[in-house]
Each structure stands twice: as structure tokens, then as C-alpha cells.
Amino acid sequence: MKLAEFLAQVRDRGEYRSQEEAEDISTAVLGVLAARITPEEAEDLAAQLPAPLDDVLHGEREGPRPLGREEFLRRVAQRTGARPRTAEWDASAVLSTVADAVSGDEVDHLLSQLPGSYADLFGRPELG
């Protein structure tokens, strides 16, 4: 999926005013996600996302930090300046687009590293 198509989907799903806002939200959500998954998984995901969004996943990291769903959303809210409920909306707009943009196997592998409560953010039913 090309960057313009990815951002158009995020913009539509999140009902954002501009493509720039959709890109800012995408960068924030992917940045928080990158801290939650292994560096190898971040690289695998980055390989399937358009530039410059893939760069967000390439940061210097020490490895995955366990984040429950609420903490994940709190960190998204901190990065975007949103309220927690809005952060959930933002995360869902981005992560459901990620699920459409990458292979099904990649989504499954990504979700295997996350608590089941993250699944609905990717547009999937909650696992276990």
C-alpha cells in the first residue's frame, strides 16, 4: 500500500481534517506500538509499511516493554494530546489500516506478541 492510500484510509477512519493530521496520528500510534513489540517484529512490520511510516519502527530500542491496552492508549494520548477515548479512536484508525496494509500472517504474528485486548484495535475479534 502506498503512503497516500494508507493515510487516506486513516483519514477516513479517524475522520481527520487533513492528510497531515492522519500522518501525525499514524506516527504517534506506530511509535508507541514500536516500543511494545520486539525489534525483529518492528523490522518485519516496517518492511510492509510505506516510507516514511516505516522509519517510526526503526528507532533505537531495548526490546519490548509490556504495555496493557490502557497504558498503550494512555501513551498514544500523551503523544497526540488527546483524551483516552480519542486515543482509542486514533489507535483503531491506524492499526486497522495497518491490518489492511500488511499481510495476514504479519498481523497474526504481531497480535501474537500483544495481549488479546489489542485485537479489536486491528479490526479483529479479541483473542483468548
PDB file of C-alpha atoms in Angstrom:
ATOM      1  CA  MET A   1       0.000   0.000   0.000  1.00  0.00           C
ATOM      2  CA  LYS A   2       1.354   3.424  -0.923  1.00  0.00           C
ATOM      3  CA  LEU A   3       1.632   6.221   1.637  1.00  0.00           C
ATOM      4  CA  ALA A   4      -1.175   8.328   0.133  1.00  0.00           C
ATOM      5  CA  GLU A   5      -3.573   5.359   0.191  1.00  0.00           C
ATOM      6  CA  PHE A   6      -2.591   4.434   3.757  1.00  0.00           C
ATOM      7  CA  LEU A   7      -3.088   7.991   5.001  1.00  0.00           C
ATOM      8  CA  ALA A   8      -6.373   8.346   3.085  1.00  0.00           C
ATOM      9  CA  GLN A   9      -7.714   5.258   4.887  1.00  0.00           C
ATOM     10  CA  VAL A  10      -6.534   6.541   8.273  1.00  0.00           C
ATOM     11  CA  ARG A  11      -8.041   9.951   7.500  1.00  0.00           C
ATOM     12  CA  ASP A  12     -11.403   8.411   6.569  1.00  0.00           C
ATOM     13  CA  ARG A  13     -11.497   6.027   9.521  1.00  0.00           C
ATOM     14  CA  GLY A  14     -10.393   8.646  12.020  1.00  0.00           C
ATOM     15  CA  GLU A  15     -12.412  11.453  10.426  1.00  0.00           C
ATOM     16  CA  TYR A  16      -9.361  13.739  10.456  1.00  0.00           C
ATOM     17  CA  ARG A  17      -9.325  17.141   8.819  1.00  0.00           C
ATOM     18  CA  SER A  18      -6.197  16.618   6.733  1.00  0.00           C
ATOM     19  CA  GLN A  19      -3.697  14.088   5.486  1.00  0.00           C
ATOM     20  CA  GLU A  20      -1.089  15.790   7.681  1.00  0.00           C
ATOM     21  CA  GLU A  21      -3.192  15.116  10.773  1.00  0.00           C
ATOM     22  CA  ALA A  22      -3.611  11.475   9.681  1.00  0.00           C
ATOM     23  CA  GLU A  23       0.173  11.194   9.276  1.00  0.00           C
ATOM     24  CA  ASP A  24       0.821  12.750  12.700  1.00  0.00           C
ATOM     25  CA  ILE A  25      -1.618  10.337  14.357  1.00  0.00           C
ATOM     26  CA  SER A  26      -0.145   7.386  12.445  1.00  0.00           C
ATOM     27  CA  THR A  27       3.373   8.311  13.526  1.00  0.00           C
ATOM     28  CA  ALA A  28       2.297   8.620  17.167  1.00  0.00           C
ATOM     29  CA  VAL A  29       0.452   5.280  17.252  1.00  0.00           C
ATOM     30  CA  LEU A  30       3.216   3.402  15.426  1.00  0.00           C
ATOM     31  CA  GLY A  31       5.813   4.936  17.748  1.00  0.00           C
ATOM     32  CA  VAL A  32       4.015   3.617  20.812  1.00  0.00           C
ATOM     33  CA  LEU A  33       3.494   0.238  19.129  1.00  0.00           C
ATOM     34  CA  ALA A  34       7.207   0.017  18.281  1.00  0.00           C
ATOM     35  CA  ALA A  35       8.065   0.205  21.978  1.00  0.00           C
ATOM     36  CA  ARG A  36       5.695  -2.678  22.670  1.00  0.00           C
ATOM     37  CA  ILE A  37       6.955  -5.269  20.165  1.00  0.00           C
ATOM     38  CA  THR A  38      10.315  -6.948  19.601  1.00  0.00           C
ATOM     39  CA  PRO A  39      12.846  -5.184  17.371  1.00  0.00           C
ATOM     40  CA  GLU A  40      12.582  -8.094  14.917  1.00  0.00           C
ATOM     41  CA  GLU A  41       8.802  -7.751  14.724  1.00  0.00           C
ATOM     42  CA  ALA A  42       9.163  -3.983  14.298  1.00  0.00           C
ATOM     43  CA  GLU A  43      11.509  -4.589  11.348  1.00  0.00           C
ATOM     44  CA  ASP A  44       9.110  -7.114   9.793  1.00  0.00           C
ATOM     45  CA  LEU A  45       6.231  -4.669  10.124  1.00  0.00           C
ATOM     46  CA  ALA A  46       8.302  -1.748   8.829  1.00  0.00           C
ATOM     47  CA  ALA A  47       9.175  -3.765   5.717  1.00  0.00           C
ATOM     48  CA  GLN A  48       5.486  -3.807   4.770  1.00  0.00           C
ATOM     49  CA  LEU A  49       4.635  -0.176   5.540  1.00  0.00           C
ATOM     50  CA  PRO A  50       5.249   2.789   3.243  1.00  0.00           C
ATOM     51  CA  ALA A  51       8.004   5.322   3.895  1.00  0.00           C
ATOM     52  CA  PRO A  52       8.238   7.445   5.985  1.00  0.00           C
ATOM     53  CA  LEU A  53       5.951   5.487   8.339  1.00  0.00           C
ATOM     54  CA  ASP A  54       8.384   2.580   8.320  1.00  0.00           C
ATOM     55  CA  ASP A  55      11.039   4.854   9.860  1.00  0.00           C
ATOM     56  CA  VAL A  56       8.998   5.160  13.061  1.00  0.00           C
ATOM     57  CA  LEU A  57       9.538   1.455  13.674  1.00  0.00           C
ATOM     58  CA  HIS A  58      13.339   1.613  13.217  1.00  0.00           C
ATOM     59  CA  GLY A  59      14.220   3.538  16.388  1.00  0.00           C
ATOM     60  CA  GLU A  60      16.830   2.591  18.945  1.00  0.00           C
ATOM     61  CA  ARG A  61      15.086   0.253  21.333  1.00  0.00           C
ATOM     62  CA  GLU A  62      15.974  -2.016  24.181  1.00  0.00           C
ATOM     63  CA  GLY A  63      13.309  -4.593  23.373  1.00  0.00           C
ATOM     64  CA  PRO A  64       9.606  -4.928  24.027  1.00  0.00           C
ATOM     65  CA  ARG A  65       8.052  -3.197  27.019  1.00  0.00           C
ATOM     66  CA  PRO A  66       4.939  -4.846  28.388  1.00  0.00           C
ATOM     67  CA  LEU A  67       2.048  -2.436  27.954  1.00  0.00           C
ATOM     68  CA  GLY A  68      -1.527  -3.330  28.707  1.00  0.00           C
ATOM     69  CA  ARG A  69      -4.151  -1.830  26.464  1.00  0.00           C
ATOM     70  CA  GLU A  70      -4.940   1.045  28.850  1.00  0.00           C
ATOM     71  CA  GLU A  71      -1.268   2.015  29.198  1.00  0.00           C
ATOM     72  CA  PHE A  72      -0.832   1.771  25.431  1.00  0.00           C
ATOM     73  CA  LEU A  73      -3.770   4.127  24.906  1.00  0.00           C
ATOM     74  CA  ARG A  74      -2.514   6.468  27.634  1.00  0.00           C
ATOM     75  CA  ARG A  75       0.811   6.750  25.818  1.00  0.00           C
ATOM     76  CA  VAL A  76      -0.919   7.374  22.499  1.00  0.00           C
ATOM     77  CA  ALA A  77      -2.937  10.121  24.218  1.00  0.00           C
ATOM     78  CA  GLN A  78       0.268  11.663  25.582  1.00  0.00           C
ATOM     79  CA  ARG A  79       1.827  11.769  22.123  1.00  0.00           C
ATOM     80  CA  THR A  80      -1.240  13.198  20.422  1.00  0.00           C
ATOM     81  CA  GLY A  81      -2.533  15.438  23.200  1.00  0.00           C
ATOM     82  CA  ALA A  82      -5.865  13.600  23.072  1.00  0.00           C
ATOM     83  CA  ARG A  83      -8.193  12.254  25.725  1.00  0.00           C
ATOM     84  CA  PRO A  84      -8.058   8.487  26.376  1.00  0.00           C
ATOM     85  CA  ARG A  85     -11.279   7.771  24.446  1.00  0.00           C
ATOM     86  CA  THR A  86      -9.982   9.767  21.486  1.00  0.00           C
ATOM     87  CA  ALA A  87      -6.674   7.874  21.695  1.00  0.00           C
ATOM     88  CA  GLU A  88      -8.616   4.623  21.339  1.00  0.00           C
ATOM     89  CA  TRP A  89     -10.299   6.031  18.218  1.00  0.00           C
ATOM     90  CA  ASP A  90      -6.905   7.156  16.875  1.00  0.00           C
ATOM     91  CA  ALA A  91      -5.231   3.815  17.583  1.00  0.00           C
ATOM     92  CA  SER A  92      -8.070   1.930  15.923  1.00  0.00           C
ATOM     93  CA  ALA A  93      -7.959   4.146  12.812  1.00  0.00           C
ATOM     94  CA  VAL A  94      -4.232   3.498  12.398  1.00  0.00           C
ATOM     95  CA  LEU A  95      -3.986  -0.130  13.462  1.00  0.00           C
ATOM     96  CA  SER A  96      -6.992  -1.290  11.437  1.00  0.00           C
ATOM     97  CA  THR A  97      -5.325   0.355   8.431  1.00  0.00           C
ATOM     98  CA  VAL A  98      -2.077  -1.440   9.292  1.00  0.00           C
ATOM     99  CA  ALA A  99      -4.063  -4.703   9.295  1.00  0.00           C
ATOM    100  CA  ASP A 100      -5.288  -3.895   5.774  1.00  0.00           C
ATOM    101  CA  ALA A 101      -1.842  -2.786   4.544  1.00  0.00           C
ATOM    102  CA  VAL A 102       0.254  -5.765   5.623  1.00  0.00           C
ATOM    103  CA  SER A 103      -0.068  -9.500   5.096  1.00  0.00           C
ATOM    104  CA  GLY A 104      -2.467 -11.508   7.218  1.00  0.00           C
ATOM    105  CA  ASP A 105       0.461 -13.567   8.504  1.00  0.00           C
ATOM    106  CA  GLU A 106       2.199 -10.392   9.674  1.00  0.00           C
ATOM    107  CA  VAL A 107      -0.919  -9.242  11.518  1.00  0.00           C
ATOM    108  CA  ASP A 108      -1.257 -12.654  13.157  1.00  0.00           C
ATOM    109  CA  HIS A 109       2.387 -12.626  14.214  1.00  0.00           C
ATOM    110  CA  LEU A 110       2.076  -9.081  15.533  1.00  0.00           C
ATOM    111  CA  LEU A 111      -1.062  -9.922  17.501  1.00  0.00           C
ATOM    112  CA  SER A 112       0.655 -12.984  18.978  1.00  0.00           C
ATOM    113  CA  GLN A 113       3.013 -10.553  20.776  1.00  0.00           C
ATOM    114  CA  LEU A 114       0.201  -8.438  22.188  1.00  0.00           C
ATOM    115  CA  PRO A 115      -2.499  -9.071  24.787  1.00  0.00           C
ATOM    116  CA  GLY A 116      -5.796 -10.233  23.288  1.00  0.00           C
ATOM    117  CA  SER A 117      -7.369  -6.897  24.225  1.00  0.00           C
ATOM    118  CA  TYR A 118      -5.448  -5.235  21.363  1.00  0.00           C
ATOM    119  CA  ALA A 119      -7.168  -7.313  18.661  1.00  0.00           C
ATOM    120  CA  ASP A 120     -10.173  -5.033  18.199  1.00  0.00           C
ATOM    121  CA  LEU A 121      -7.840  -2.085  17.559  1.00  0.00           C
ATOM    122  CA  PHE A 122      -6.703  -4.022  14.481  1.00  0.00           C
ATOM    123  CA  GLY A 123     -10.312  -4.700  13.485  1.00  0.00           C
ATOM    124  CA  ARG A 124     -10.144  -8.297  14.682  1.00  0.00           C
ATOM    125  CA  PRO A 125     -12.197 -10.067  17.340  1.00  0.00           C
ATOM    126  CA  GLU A 126     -10.487 -10.279  20.724  1.00  0.00           C
ATOM    127  CA  LEU A 127      -8.300 -13.313  21.137  1.00  0.00           C
ATOM    128  CA  GLY A 128      -8.303 -15.550  24.215  1.00  0.00           C
TER     129      GLY A 128
END
